[in-house]
GROMACS .gro file of C-alpha atoms in nm:
model
  508
    1UNK     CA    1  -0.016   0.018  -0.018
    2UNK     CA    2   0.257   0.232   0.089
    3UNK     CA    3   0.450   0.118  -0.234
    4UNK     CA    4   0.137   0.244  -0.400
    5UNK     CA    5   0.138   0.568  -0.244
    6UNK     CA    6   0.444   0.674  -0.277
    7UNK     CA    7   0.418   0.614  -0.690
    8UNK     CA    8   0.115   0.810  -0.707
    9UNK     CA    9   0.273   1.070  -0.530
   10UNK     CA   10   0.587   1.072  -0.788
   11UNK     CA   11   0.371   1.024  -1.087
   12UNK     CA   12   0.154   1.369  -0.932
   13UNK     CA   13   0.475   1.553  -0.891
   14UNK     CA   14   0.618   1.484  -1.211
   15UNK     CA   15   0.249   1.572  -1.388
   16UNK     CA   16   0.302   1.938  -1.206
   17UNK     CA   17   0.647   1.955  -1.311
   18UNK     CA   18   0.555   1.830  -1.671
   19UNK     CA   19   0.255   2.166  -1.652
   20UNK     CA   20   0.454   2.420  -1.542
   21UNK     CA   21   0.758   2.375  -1.831
   22UNK     CA   22   0.396   2.401  -2.056
   23UNK     CA   23   0.314   2.698  -1.890
   24UNK     CA   24   0.703   2.847  -1.978
   25UNK     CA   25   0.624   2.755  -2.359
   26UNK     CA   26   0.257   2.952  -2.323
   27UNK     CA   27   0.464   3.230  -2.145
   28UNK     CA   28   0.751   3.257  -2.425
   29UNK     CA   29   0.467   3.212  -2.731
   30UNK     CA   30   0.243   3.444  -2.573
   31UNK     CA   31   0.543   3.682  -2.545
   32UNK     CA   32   0.623   3.601  -2.876
   33UNK     CA   33   0.305   3.708  -3.020
   34UNK     CA   34   0.251   4.070  -2.868
   35UNK     CA   35   0.641   4.115  -2.938
   36UNK     CA   36   0.788   4.108  -2.633
   37UNK     CA   37   1.111   3.937  -2.790
   38UNK     CA   38   1.329   3.931  -2.487
   39UNK     CA   39   1.080   3.782  -2.281
   40UNK     CA   40   1.017   3.479  -2.528
   41UNK     CA   41   1.387   3.477  -2.532
   42UNK     CA   42   1.384   3.430  -2.156
   43UNK     CA   43   1.068   3.203  -2.121
   44UNK     CA   44   1.209   2.980  -2.398
   45UNK     CA   45   1.568   2.927  -2.273
   46UNK     CA   46   1.422   2.852  -1.926
   47UNK     CA   47   1.198   2.587  -2.080
   48UNK     CA   48   1.474   2.408  -2.297
   49UNK     CA   49   1.676   2.345  -1.973
   50UNK     CA   50   1.427   2.162  -1.770
   51UNK     CA   51   1.520   1.792  -1.767
   52UNK     CA   52   1.159   1.682  -1.791
   53UNK     CA   53   0.970   1.902  -2.044
   54UNK     CA   54   0.832   1.763  -2.372
   55UNK     CA   55   1.139   1.701  -2.630
   56UNK     CA   56   0.802   1.738  -2.859
   57UNK     CA   57   0.810   2.094  -2.870
   58UNK     CA   58   1.188   2.196  -2.882
   59UNK     CA   59   1.169   2.234  -3.237
   60UNK     CA   60   0.895   2.468  -3.190
   61UNK     CA   61   1.058   2.646  -2.937
   62UNK     CA   62   1.399   2.716  -3.109
   63UNK     CA   63   1.202   2.822  -3.382
   64UNK     CA   64   1.025   3.137  -3.214
   65UNK     CA   65   1.308   3.183  -3.019
   66UNK     CA   66   1.508   3.231  -3.334
   67UNK     CA   67   1.256   3.514  -3.478
   68UNK     CA   68   1.288   3.652  -3.120
   69UNK     CA   69   1.651   3.704  -3.169
   70UNK     CA   70   1.585   3.789  -3.527
   71UNK     CA   71   1.331   4.072  -3.458
   72UNK     CA   72   1.526   4.227  -3.169
   73UNK     CA   73   1.838   4.252  -3.394
   74UNK     CA   74   2.034   3.979  -3.228
   75UNK     CA   75   2.109   3.830  -3.570
   76UNK     CA   76   2.418   3.595  -3.433
   77UNK     CA   77   2.270   3.410  -3.166
   78UNK     CA   78   1.929   3.387  -3.447
   79UNK     CA   79   2.149   3.154  -3.702
   80UNK     CA   80   2.207   2.872  -3.446
   81UNK     CA   81   1.879   2.815  -3.357
   82UNK     CA   82   1.765   2.851  -3.723
   83UNK     CA   83   2.056   2.547  -3.799
   84UNK     CA   84   1.835   2.384  -3.496
   85UNK     CA   85   1.477   2.417  -3.602
   86UNK     CA   86   1.612   2.245  -3.974
   87UNK     CA   87   1.778   1.989  -3.817
   88UNK     CA   88   1.499   1.920  -3.627
   89UNK     CA   89   1.314   1.910  -3.945
   90UNK     CA   90   1.038   2.180  -3.898
   91UNK     CA   91   0.806   2.218  -4.168
   92UNK     CA   92   0.891   2.569  -4.224
   93UNK     CA   93   1.285   2.499  -4.396
   94UNK     CA   94   1.268   2.759  -4.661
   95UNK     CA   95   1.115   3.024  -4.477
   96UNK     CA   96   1.369   2.966  -4.230
   97UNK     CA   97   1.632   2.956  -4.482
   98UNK     CA   98   1.498   3.307  -4.599
   99UNK     CA   99   1.527   3.421  -4.239
  100UNK     CA  100   1.876   3.319  -4.236
  101UNK     CA  101   1.975   3.478  -4.555
  102UNK     CA  102   1.855   3.813  -4.405
  103UNK     CA  103   2.047   3.775  -4.079
  104UNK     CA  104   2.387   3.685  -4.231
  105UNK     CA  105   2.315   4.030  -4.453
  106UNK     CA  106   2.242   4.201  -4.117
  107UNK     CA  107   2.585   4.045  -4.014
  108UNK     CA  108   2.771   4.111  -4.354
  109UNK     CA  109   2.817   3.761  -4.417
  110UNK     CA  110   2.760   3.819  -4.806
  111UNK     CA  111   2.875   3.439  -4.927
  112UNK     CA  112   2.655   3.249  -4.637
  113UNK     CA  113   2.372   3.468  -4.747
  114UNK     CA  114   2.395   3.361  -5.109
  115UNK     CA  115   2.370   3.050  -4.965
  116UNK     CA  116   2.117   3.066  -4.776
  117UNK     CA  117   1.873   3.206  -5.043
  118UNK     CA  118   2.014   2.919  -5.243
  119UNK     CA  119   1.859   2.687  -5.010
  120UNK     CA  120   1.569   2.877  -4.944
  121UNK     CA  121   1.471   2.873  -5.407
  122UNK     CA  122   1.517   2.494  -5.360
  123UNK     CA  123   1.270   2.461  -5.018
  124UNK     CA  124   0.998   2.664  -5.116
  125UNK     CA  125   0.665   2.645  -5.317
  126UNK     CA  126   0.564   2.800  -5.614
  127UNK     CA  127   0.468   3.156  -5.568
  128UNK     CA  128   0.589   3.348  -5.876
  129UNK     CA  129   0.610   3.690  -5.703
  130UNK     CA  130   0.759   3.577  -5.411
  131UNK     CA  131   1.006   3.336  -5.603
  132UNK     CA  132   1.081   3.674  -5.792
  133UNK     CA  133   1.159   3.844  -5.455
  134UNK     CA  134   1.441   3.569  -5.378
  135UNK     CA  135   1.628   3.594  -5.668
  136UNK     CA  136   1.609   3.987  -5.646
  137UNK     CA  137   1.740   3.989  -5.303
  138UNK     CA  138   1.991   3.742  -5.388
  139UNK     CA  139   2.128   3.936  -5.668
  140UNK     CA  140   2.192   4.269  -5.431
  141UNK     CA  141   2.415   3.971  -5.244
  142UNK     CA  142   2.593   3.921  -5.565
  143UNK     CA  143   2.618   4.269  -5.640
  144UNK     CA  144   2.801   4.331  -5.267
  145UNK     CA  145   3.059   4.065  -5.411
  146UNK     CA  146   3.139   4.283  -5.734
  147UNK     CA  147   2.928   3.934  -5.914
  148UNK     CA  148   2.740   4.127  -6.173
  149UNK     CA  149   2.681   3.882  -6.443
  150UNK     CA  150   2.523   3.629  -6.172
  151UNK     CA  151   2.323   3.966  -6.021
  152UNK     CA  152   2.161   4.030  -6.381
  153UNK     CA  153   2.112   3.668  -6.398
  154UNK     CA  154   1.911   3.620  -6.137
  155UNK     CA  155   1.761   3.960  -6.188
  156UNK     CA  156   1.668   3.832  -6.521
  157UNK     CA  157   1.461   3.542  -6.355
  158UNK     CA  158   1.320   3.790  -6.127
  159UNK     CA  159   1.165   4.008  -6.404
  160UNK     CA  160   1.081   3.718  -6.610
  161UNK     CA  161   0.864   3.525  -6.321
  162UNK     CA  162   0.695   3.887  -6.220
  163UNK     CA  163   0.728   4.132  -6.483
  164UNK     CA  164   0.551   4.390  -6.289
  165UNK     CA  165   0.764   4.415  -5.987
  166UNK     CA  166   0.921   4.757  -6.119
  167UNK     CA  167   1.187   4.727  -5.839
  168UNK     CA  168   1.338   4.447  -6.020
  169UNK     CA  169   1.298   4.609  -6.384
  170UNK     CA  170   1.499   4.942  -6.239
  171UNK     CA  171   1.771   4.711  -6.083
  172UNK     CA  172   1.777   4.527  -6.408
  173UNK     CA  173   1.768   4.788  -6.656
  174UNK     CA  174   2.062   4.966  -6.469
  175UNK     CA  175   2.287   4.636  -6.507
  176UNK     CA  176   2.206   4.702  -6.856
  177UNK     CA  177   2.295   5.058  -6.935
  178UNK     CA  178   2.622   4.949  -6.799
  179UNK     CA  179   2.691   4.688  -7.035
  180UNK     CA  180   2.603   4.407  -6.789
  181UNK     CA  181   2.389   4.135  -6.975
  182UNK     CA  182   2.369   3.739  -6.961
  183UNK     CA  183   2.449   3.546  -7.316
  184UNK     CA  184   2.219   3.328  -7.230
  185UNK     CA  185   1.835   3.423  -7.171
  186UNK     CA  186   1.760   3.253  -6.827
  187UNK     CA  187   1.422   3.078  -6.756
  188UNK     CA  188   1.250   3.066  -6.414
  189UNK     CA  189   1.374   2.724  -6.351
  190UNK     CA  190   1.760   2.759  -6.405
  191UNK     CA  191   1.976   2.895  -6.086
  192UNK     CA  192   2.340   3.057  -6.211
  193UNK     CA  193   2.494   2.693  -6.196
  194UNK     CA  194   2.220   2.531  -6.413
  195UNK     CA  195   2.059   2.378  -6.108
  196UNK     CA  196   1.670   2.287  -6.122
  197UNK     CA  197   1.509   2.582  -5.847
  198UNK     CA  198   1.232   2.474  -5.642
  199UNK     CA  199   0.952   2.736  -5.652
  200UNK     CA  200   0.888   2.965  -5.377
  201UNK     CA  201   0.589   3.010  -5.138
  202UNK     CA  202   0.554   3.281  -4.906
  203UNK     CA  203   0.315   3.616  -4.844
  204UNK     CA  204   0.386   3.901  -5.052
  205UNK     CA  205   0.603   4.042  -4.811
  206UNK     CA  206   0.970   4.217  -4.803
  207UNK     CA  207   1.095   3.980  -4.554
  208UNK     CA  208   1.020   3.642  -4.494
  209UNK     CA  209   0.693   3.533  -4.385
  210UNK     CA  210   0.662   3.427  -3.988
  211UNK     CA  211   0.525   3.147  -3.951
  212UNK     CA  212   0.466   2.898  -3.636
  213UNK     CA  213   0.212   2.666  -3.476
  214UNK     CA  214  -0.086   2.729  -3.245
  215UNK     CA  215  -0.131   3.103  -3.260
  216UNK     CA  216   0.143   3.174  -3.473
  217UNK     CA  217   0.106   3.205  -3.878
  218UNK     CA  218   0.026   2.941  -4.055
  219UNK     CA  219   0.327   2.690  -4.228
  220UNK     CA  220   0.419   2.755  -4.586
  221UNK     CA  221   0.330   2.437  -4.756
  222UNK     CA  222   0.665   2.232  -4.856
  223UNK     CA  223   0.731   2.104  -5.254
  224UNK     CA  224   0.741   1.791  -5.289
  225UNK     CA  225   1.027   1.667  -5.494
  226UNK     CA  226   0.952   1.441  -5.807
  227UNK     CA  227   1.244   1.265  -5.873
  228UNK     CA  228   1.285   0.990  -6.171
  229UNK     CA  229   1.283   0.592  -6.163
  230UNK     CA  230   1.647   0.535  -6.027
  231UNK     CA  231   1.889   0.335  -6.270
  232UNK     CA  232   1.930  -0.002  -6.194
  233UNK     CA  233   2.327   0.011  -6.072
  234UNK     CA  234   2.264  -0.350  -5.997
  235UNK     CA  235   2.194  -0.467  -6.376
  236UNK     CA  236   2.532  -0.315  -6.442
  237UNK     CA  237   2.700  -0.460  -6.177
  238UNK     CA  238   2.588  -0.817  -6.265
  239UNK     CA  239   2.683  -0.758  -6.616
  240UNK     CA  240   3.059  -0.686  -6.524
  241UNK     CA  241   2.998  -0.977  -6.295
  242UNK     CA  242   2.899  -1.181  -6.570
  243UNK     CA  243   3.153  -0.979  -6.784
  244UNK     CA  244   3.434  -1.076  -6.556
  245UNK     CA  245   3.351  -1.482  -6.520
  246UNK     CA  246   3.311  -1.538  -6.885
  247UNK     CA  247   3.648  -1.362  -6.919
  248UNK     CA  248   3.813  -1.573  -6.681
  249UNK     CA  249   3.989  -1.848  -6.917
  250UNK     CA  250   4.130  -1.568  -7.128
  251UNK     CA  251   4.422  -1.398  -7.071
  252UNK     CA  252   4.363  -1.091  -7.282
  253UNK     CA  253   4.072  -0.870  -7.417
  254UNK     CA  254   4.072  -0.663  -7.733
  255UNK     CA  255   3.910  -0.287  -7.638
  256UNK     CA  256   3.736  -0.095  -7.846
  257UNK     CA  257   4.056   0.135  -7.904
  258UNK     CA  258   4.184  -0.194  -8.033
  259UNK     CA  259   4.439  -0.238  -7.722
  260UNK     CA  260   4.478  -0.550  -7.551
  261UNK     CA  261   4.358  -0.545  -7.174
  262UNK     CA  262   4.288  -0.810  -6.867
  263UNK     CA  263   3.906  -0.923  -6.782
  264UNK     CA  264   3.966  -0.730  -6.459
  265UNK     CA  265   4.075  -0.376  -6.642
  266UNK     CA  266   3.782  -0.424  -6.831
  267UNK     CA  267   3.499  -0.500  -6.612
  268UNK     CA  268   3.657  -0.225  -6.352
  269UNK     CA  269   3.643   0.064  -6.655
  270UNK     CA  270   3.276  -0.060  -6.691
  271UNK     CA  271   3.229   0.008  -6.324
  272UNK     CA  272   3.403   0.315  -6.308
  273UNK     CA  273   3.225   0.447  -6.633
  274UNK     CA  274   2.867   0.377  -6.507
  275UNK     CA  275   2.965   0.566  -6.155
  276UNK     CA  276   3.095   0.875  -6.309
  277UNK     CA  277   2.874   1.117  -6.290
  278UNK     CA  278   2.803   1.015  -5.926
  279UNK     CA  279   2.863   1.309  -5.658
  280UNK     CA  280   2.977   1.192  -5.339
  281UNK     CA  281   2.970   1.352  -4.972
  282UNK     CA  282   3.155   1.342  -4.650
  283UNK     CA  283   3.126   1.529  -4.347
  284UNK     CA  284   3.439   1.334  -4.125
  285UNK     CA  285   3.445   1.464  -3.740
  286UNK     CA  286   3.704   1.369  -3.523
  287UNK     CA  287   3.711   1.435  -3.142
  288UNK     CA  288   4.074   1.419  -2.971
  289UNK     CA  289   4.104   1.717  -2.724
  290UNK     CA  290   3.831   1.625  -2.444
  291UNK     CA  291   3.866   1.784  -2.080
  292UNK     CA  292   3.984   1.537  -1.810
  293UNK     CA  293   3.682   1.505  -1.681
  294UNK     CA  294   3.577   1.314  -2.006
  295UNK     CA  295   3.878   1.196  -2.116
  296UNK     CA  296   4.123   1.286  -2.364
  297UNK     CA  297   4.152   1.031  -2.653
  298UNK     CA  298   4.470   0.935  -2.874
  299UNK     CA  299   4.366   0.861  -3.175
  300UNK     CA  300   4.021   1.052  -3.350
  301UNK     CA  301   4.177   1.338  -3.479
  302UNK     CA  302   4.453   1.105  -3.671
  303UNK     CA  303   4.162   0.824  -3.731
  304UNK     CA  304   3.941   1.171  -3.896
  305UNK     CA  305   4.211   1.257  -4.050
  306UNK     CA  306   4.365   1.024  -4.245
  307UNK     CA  307   4.004   0.865  -4.339
  308UNK     CA  308   3.951   1.196  -4.499
  309UNK     CA  309   4.291   1.179  -4.714
  310UNK     CA  310   4.169   0.839  -4.867
  311UNK     CA  311   3.773   0.945  -4.911
  312UNK     CA  312   3.944   1.225  -5.155
  313UNK     CA  313   4.124   0.941  -5.282
  314UNK     CA  314   3.786   0.816  -5.377
  315UNK     CA  315   3.605   1.087  -5.505
  316UNK     CA  316   3.466   1.263  -5.201
  317UNK     CA  317   3.411   1.609  -5.127
  318UNK     CA  318   3.508   1.536  -4.798
  319UNK     CA  319   3.450   1.852  -4.482
  320UNK     CA  320   3.669   1.726  -4.233
  321UNK     CA  321   3.632   1.841  -3.865
  322UNK     CA  322   3.841   1.806  -3.587
  323UNK     CA  323   3.813   1.895  -3.200
  324UNK     CA  324   3.441   1.987  -3.250
  325UNK     CA  325   3.176   2.186  -3.032
  326UNK     CA  326   2.819   2.125  -3.067
  327UNK     CA  327   2.779   2.402  -3.247
  328UNK     CA  328   3.026   2.308  -3.524
  329UNK     CA  329   2.921   1.973  -3.559
  330UNK     CA  330   2.574   2.130  -3.613
  331UNK     CA  331   2.694   2.426  -3.850
  332UNK     CA  332   2.874   2.113  -4.043
  333UNK     CA  333   2.594   1.896  -4.006
  334UNK     CA  334   2.381   2.172  -4.202
  335UNK     CA  335   2.625   2.220  -4.431
  336UNK     CA  336   2.649   1.858  -4.527
  337UNK     CA  337   2.268   1.816  -4.573
  338UNK     CA  338   2.261   2.138  -4.778
  339UNK     CA  339   2.538   1.985  -5.026
  340UNK     CA  340   2.364   1.664  -5.094
  341UNK     CA  341   2.061   1.781  -5.082
  342UNK     CA  342   2.142   2.053  -5.472
  343UNK     CA  343   2.213   1.694  -5.620
  344UNK     CA  344   2.065   1.457  -5.829
  345UNK     CA  345   1.899   1.201  -5.565
  346UNK     CA  346   1.972   0.886  -5.811
  347UNK     CA  347   2.335   1.034  -5.881
  348UNK     CA  348   2.412   1.128  -5.490
  349UNK     CA  349   2.615   0.902  -5.173
  350UNK     CA  350   2.659   1.049  -4.868
  351UNK     CA  351   2.865   0.967  -4.588
  352UNK     CA  352   2.940   1.033  -4.224
  353UNK     CA  353   3.194   0.956  -4.017
  354UNK     CA  354   3.332   1.042  -3.659
  355UNK     CA  355   3.530   0.874  -3.392
  356UNK     CA  356   3.519   1.036  -3.053
  357UNK     CA  357   3.389   0.940  -2.727
  358UNK     CA  358   3.051   0.810  -2.785
  359UNK     CA  359   2.785   0.666  -2.559
  360UNK     CA  360   2.384   0.490  -2.537
  361UNK     CA  361   2.125   0.709  -2.375
  362UNK     CA  362   1.750   0.623  -2.373
  363UNK     CA  363   1.779   0.422  -2.662
  364UNK     CA  364   1.957   0.707  -2.848
  365UNK     CA  365   2.325   0.699  -2.917
  366UNK     CA  366   2.513   1.020  -2.840
  367UNK     CA  367   2.824   1.171  -3.021
  368UNK     CA  368   3.047   1.373  -2.756
  369UNK     CA  369   3.160   1.685  -2.883
  370UNK     CA  370   3.429   1.864  -2.671
  371UNK     CA  371   3.231   2.136  -2.513
  372UNK     CA  372   2.987   1.862  -2.396
  373UNK     CA  373   2.924   1.991  -1.978
  374UNK     CA  374   2.737   1.657  -1.861
  375UNK     CA  375   2.659   1.679  -1.440
  376UNK     CA  376   2.340   1.501  -1.441
  377UNK     CA  377   2.194   1.236  -1.687
  378UNK     CA  378   1.960   1.429  -1.871
  379UNK     CA  379   2.247   1.676  -1.991
  380UNK     CA  380   2.354   1.406  -2.211
  381UNK     CA  381   2.044   1.491  -2.497
  382UNK     CA  382   2.115   1.843  -2.419
  383UNK     CA  383   2.465   1.882  -2.525
  384UNK     CA  384   2.560   1.544  -2.703
  385UNK     CA  385   2.426   1.498  -3.064
  386UNK     CA  386   2.208   1.226  -3.106
  387UNK     CA  387   2.295   1.017  -3.346
  388UNK     CA  388   1.918   0.867  -3.471
  389UNK     CA  389   1.738   1.207  -3.479
  390UNK     CA  390   1.998   1.464  -3.556
  391UNK     CA  391   2.235   1.194  -3.843
  392UNK     CA  392   2.114   0.963  -3.977
  393UNK     CA  393   1.727   1.136  -4.002
  394UNK     CA  394   1.869   1.422  -4.180
  395UNK     CA  395   2.054   1.204  -4.401
  396UNK     CA  396   1.729   0.983  -4.453
  397UNK     CA  397   1.533   1.325  -4.583
  398UNK     CA  398   1.818   1.446  -4.768
  399UNK     CA  399   1.877   1.400  -5.165
  400UNK     CA  400   2.090   1.080  -5.146
  401UNK     CA  401   2.044   0.721  -5.314
  402UNK     CA  402   2.292   0.581  -5.009
  403UNK     CA  403   2.380   0.686  -4.671
  404UNK     CA  404   2.679   0.578  -4.514
  405UNK     CA  405   2.720   0.607  -4.136
  406UNK     CA  406   3.031   0.486  -3.955
  407UNK     CA  407   3.110   0.504  -3.590
  408UNK     CA  408   3.432   0.472  -3.485
  409UNK     CA  409   3.304   0.593  -3.109
  410UNK     CA  410   3.239   0.265  -2.920
  411UNK     CA  411   3.557   0.382  -2.659
  412UNK     CA  412   3.453   0.338  -2.249
  413UNK     CA  413   3.201   0.561  -2.098
  414UNK     CA  414   3.266   0.887  -2.101
  415UNK     CA  415   3.065   1.003  -1.784
  416UNK     CA  416   3.115   0.711  -1.534
  417UNK     CA  417   2.964   0.919  -1.280
  418UNK     CA  418   2.631   0.847  -1.377
  419UNK     CA  419   2.414   0.567  -1.363
  420UNK     CA  420   2.462   0.269  -1.599
  421UNK     CA  421   2.177   0.341  -1.860
  422UNK     CA  422   2.399   0.636  -1.964
  423UNK     CA  423   2.586   0.387  -2.191
  424UNK     CA  424   2.831   0.226  -2.006
  425UNK     CA  425   2.824  -0.068  -2.224
  426UNK     CA  426   2.943   0.104  -2.570
  427UNK     CA  427   2.666   0.225  -2.838
  428UNK     CA  428   2.321   0.060  -2.903
  429UNK     CA  429   2.181  -0.096  -3.219
  430UNK     CA  430   1.966   0.174  -3.396
  431UNK     CA  431   1.639   0.164  -3.633
  432UNK     CA  432   1.735   0.137  -3.981
  433UNK     CA  433   1.702   0.417  -4.208
  434UNK     CA  434   1.566   0.417  -4.573
  435UNK     CA  435   1.895   0.365  -4.821
  436UNK     CA  436   2.156   0.323  -4.523
  437UNK     CA  437   2.453   0.167  -4.423
  438UNK     CA  438   2.586   0.121  -4.096
  439UNK     CA  439   2.883   0.054  -4.003
  440UNK     CA  440   3.034   0.081  -3.601
  441UNK     CA  441   3.405   0.002  -3.476
  442UNK     CA  442   3.256  -0.304  -3.260
  443UNK     CA  443   2.929  -0.499  -3.187
  444UNK     CA  444   2.626  -0.315  -2.998
  445UNK     CA  445   2.695  -0.328  -2.602
  446UNK     CA  446   3.096  -0.360  -2.667
  447UNK     CA  447   3.332  -0.140  -2.629
  448UNK     CA  448   3.687  -0.102  -2.818
  449UNK     CA  449   4.030   0.039  -2.727
  450UNK     CA  450   4.148   0.388  -2.842
  451UNK     CA  451   4.464   0.202  -2.954
  452UNK     CA  452   4.842   0.263  -2.957
  453UNK     CA  453   4.928   0.335  -3.230
  454UNK     CA  454   4.881   0.661  -3.489
  455UNK     CA  455   4.529   0.505  -3.539
  456UNK     CA  456   4.267   0.329  -3.390
  457UNK     CA  457   4.258  -0.074  -3.473
  458UNK     CA  458   3.936  -0.036  -3.663
  459UNK     CA  459   3.978   0.273  -3.854
  460UNK     CA  460   4.336   0.161  -3.898
  461UNK     CA  461   4.208  -0.115  -4.129
  462UNK     CA  462   3.897   0.037  -4.209
  463UNK     CA  463   4.147   0.275  -4.443
  464UNK     CA  464   4.363  -0.020  -4.600
  465UNK     CA  465   4.005  -0.201  -4.664
  466UNK     CA  466   3.918   0.052  -4.873
  467UNK     CA  467   4.217   0.138  -5.069
  468UNK     CA  468   4.113  -0.221  -5.185
  469UNK     CA  469   3.911  -0.200  -5.574
  470UNK     CA  470   3.680  -0.359  -5.683
  471UNK     CA  471   3.550  -0.435  -5.371
  472UNK     CA  472   3.134  -0.373  -5.291
  473UNK     CA  473   3.081  -0.214  -4.980
  474UNK     CA  474   3.008  -0.504  -4.791
  475UNK     CA  475   3.289  -0.630  -4.896
  476UNK     CA  476   3.519  -0.409  -4.745
  477UNK     CA  477   3.336  -0.407  -4.400
  478UNK     CA  478   3.411  -0.804  -4.382
  479UNK     CA  479   3.719  -0.779  -4.460
  480UNK     CA  480   3.751  -0.468  -4.203
  481UNK     CA  481   3.590  -0.753  -3.953
  482UNK     CA  482   3.857  -1.030  -4.058
  483UNK     CA  483   4.120  -0.825  -3.999
  484UNK     CA  484   4.049  -0.674  -3.653
  485UNK     CA  485   3.902  -0.978  -3.494
  486UNK     CA  486   4.256  -1.151  -3.631
  487UNK     CA  487   4.431  -0.818  -3.473
  488UNK     CA  488   4.267  -0.795  -3.174
  489UNK     CA  489   4.276  -1.170  -3.102
  490UNK     CA  490   3.920  -1.241  -3.178
  491UNK     CA  491   3.872  -0.977  -2.836
  492UNK     CA  492   3.677  -0.691  -3.078
  493UNK     CA  493   3.419  -0.780  -3.352
  494UNK     CA  494   3.340  -0.513  -3.564
  495UNK     CA  495   2.948  -0.456  -3.695
  496UNK     CA  496   2.772  -0.332  -3.953
  497UNK     CA  497   2.389  -0.336  -4.057
  498UNK     CA  498   2.211  -0.236  -4.400
  499UNK     CA  499   1.906  -0.223  -4.587
  500UNK     CA  500   2.126  -0.003  -4.921
  501UNK     CA  501   1.952  -0.076  -5.296
  502UNK     CA  502   2.214  -0.107  -5.499
  503UNK     CA  503   2.583  -0.108  -5.523
  504UNK     CA  504   2.883   0.112  -5.422
  505UNK     CA  505   3.281   0.033  -5.473
  506UNK     CA  506   3.556   0.296  -5.260
  507UNK     CA  507   3.771   0.228  -5.522
  508UNK     CA  508   3.693   0.076  -5.906
   0.00000   0.00000   0.00000
């Protein structure tokens, strides 16, 4: 009886706490709609520190706090919150990018503003007048950088979309009087780099539309990306395998140019030719320089640096980040996603690699930034980078045919003072995302050593295996597993999980 009373008491206490925290959200929301932006920032900030808050509201809280910062002229602090809302998959990404573009412009960061305008054009729906305004504003950014031809091209597209916009026509006439003209007449669907622009949909205003849930404005409708049926790479791979088998008894093959080549070389050329248009993007992070309270690691920066070099030799466009804070990891993830989204879905591969401290907590795996301040278990979700929610989910939503996630982060629990639920037994298994290949340095629930040489054992063998030409991704990681098992005396068993369709080769 006493036990039941205690349970009821704690449930009632939690209910009271949750209600009190929701009131903070409501107060912040009411302050925002009343134009009291500093009060909104204070309430939203307090809400985000509460360990038992409803985390499903986090994306909206970050969004409204970002708008509060923006509208109070604190553009620098608005940017991280806008980035957080995009990574948390807010439905209003187009207008968020638009606000980011204007914030960057206010800060004098013109190149970043151009990138944000480009992302806004990609995300927003069809509204010719608003789309014309976006092109016009991006043109002004180009003019600030002295890129008159690009500015003219944007203004020309804007004028084509909305001939009634006299401001755009006036700017266009100015450039034409100065002899600035593009040789090709642009169409509304063409960007300065030849890519397809998704149409914009905002209200007829000179600033982005303010949008939120509940009492705030109605979110813009997002564009549904239509893609053609993917090319069946399996058929080409199968044909290459058949060619390899059929020619196994022949020492030389006559090529179309009349020269001779070995059968394996012919197969390699066939694969290389087929994948020659594939775009490959990688975000590689290595964190070593942790404070003593977390535990300094020797290898991760070396691992990330060396792995990044190997990926570049495999035609990857690589973002390398070492000893990264949470903010740096968040910003890098956003830029990585933007690069992937700007390319053809059927011909794009995205790869994420992390070496450093990692742990599992409440059915989620977390990567530890070097500035993580963890005193209580709930700090993990606030100060560490969630793999499922922030990495894998964003890659799944991105414009890639295949996502590869490699985690050399199964080292010892960096927060031993916390309870066992905070990840004492390495990383946990993750839900499979669409078209994803996930690789771990060791099996779920196990830990791996940091290593004694320049590289950790896992990354050391991974680098060796991806250098071998003609191996599919599955064959590469089988090779890694066999070598790591052998060299660790069967103590470290690597792990991977896959639901990819088609093939991938690091080297041909």
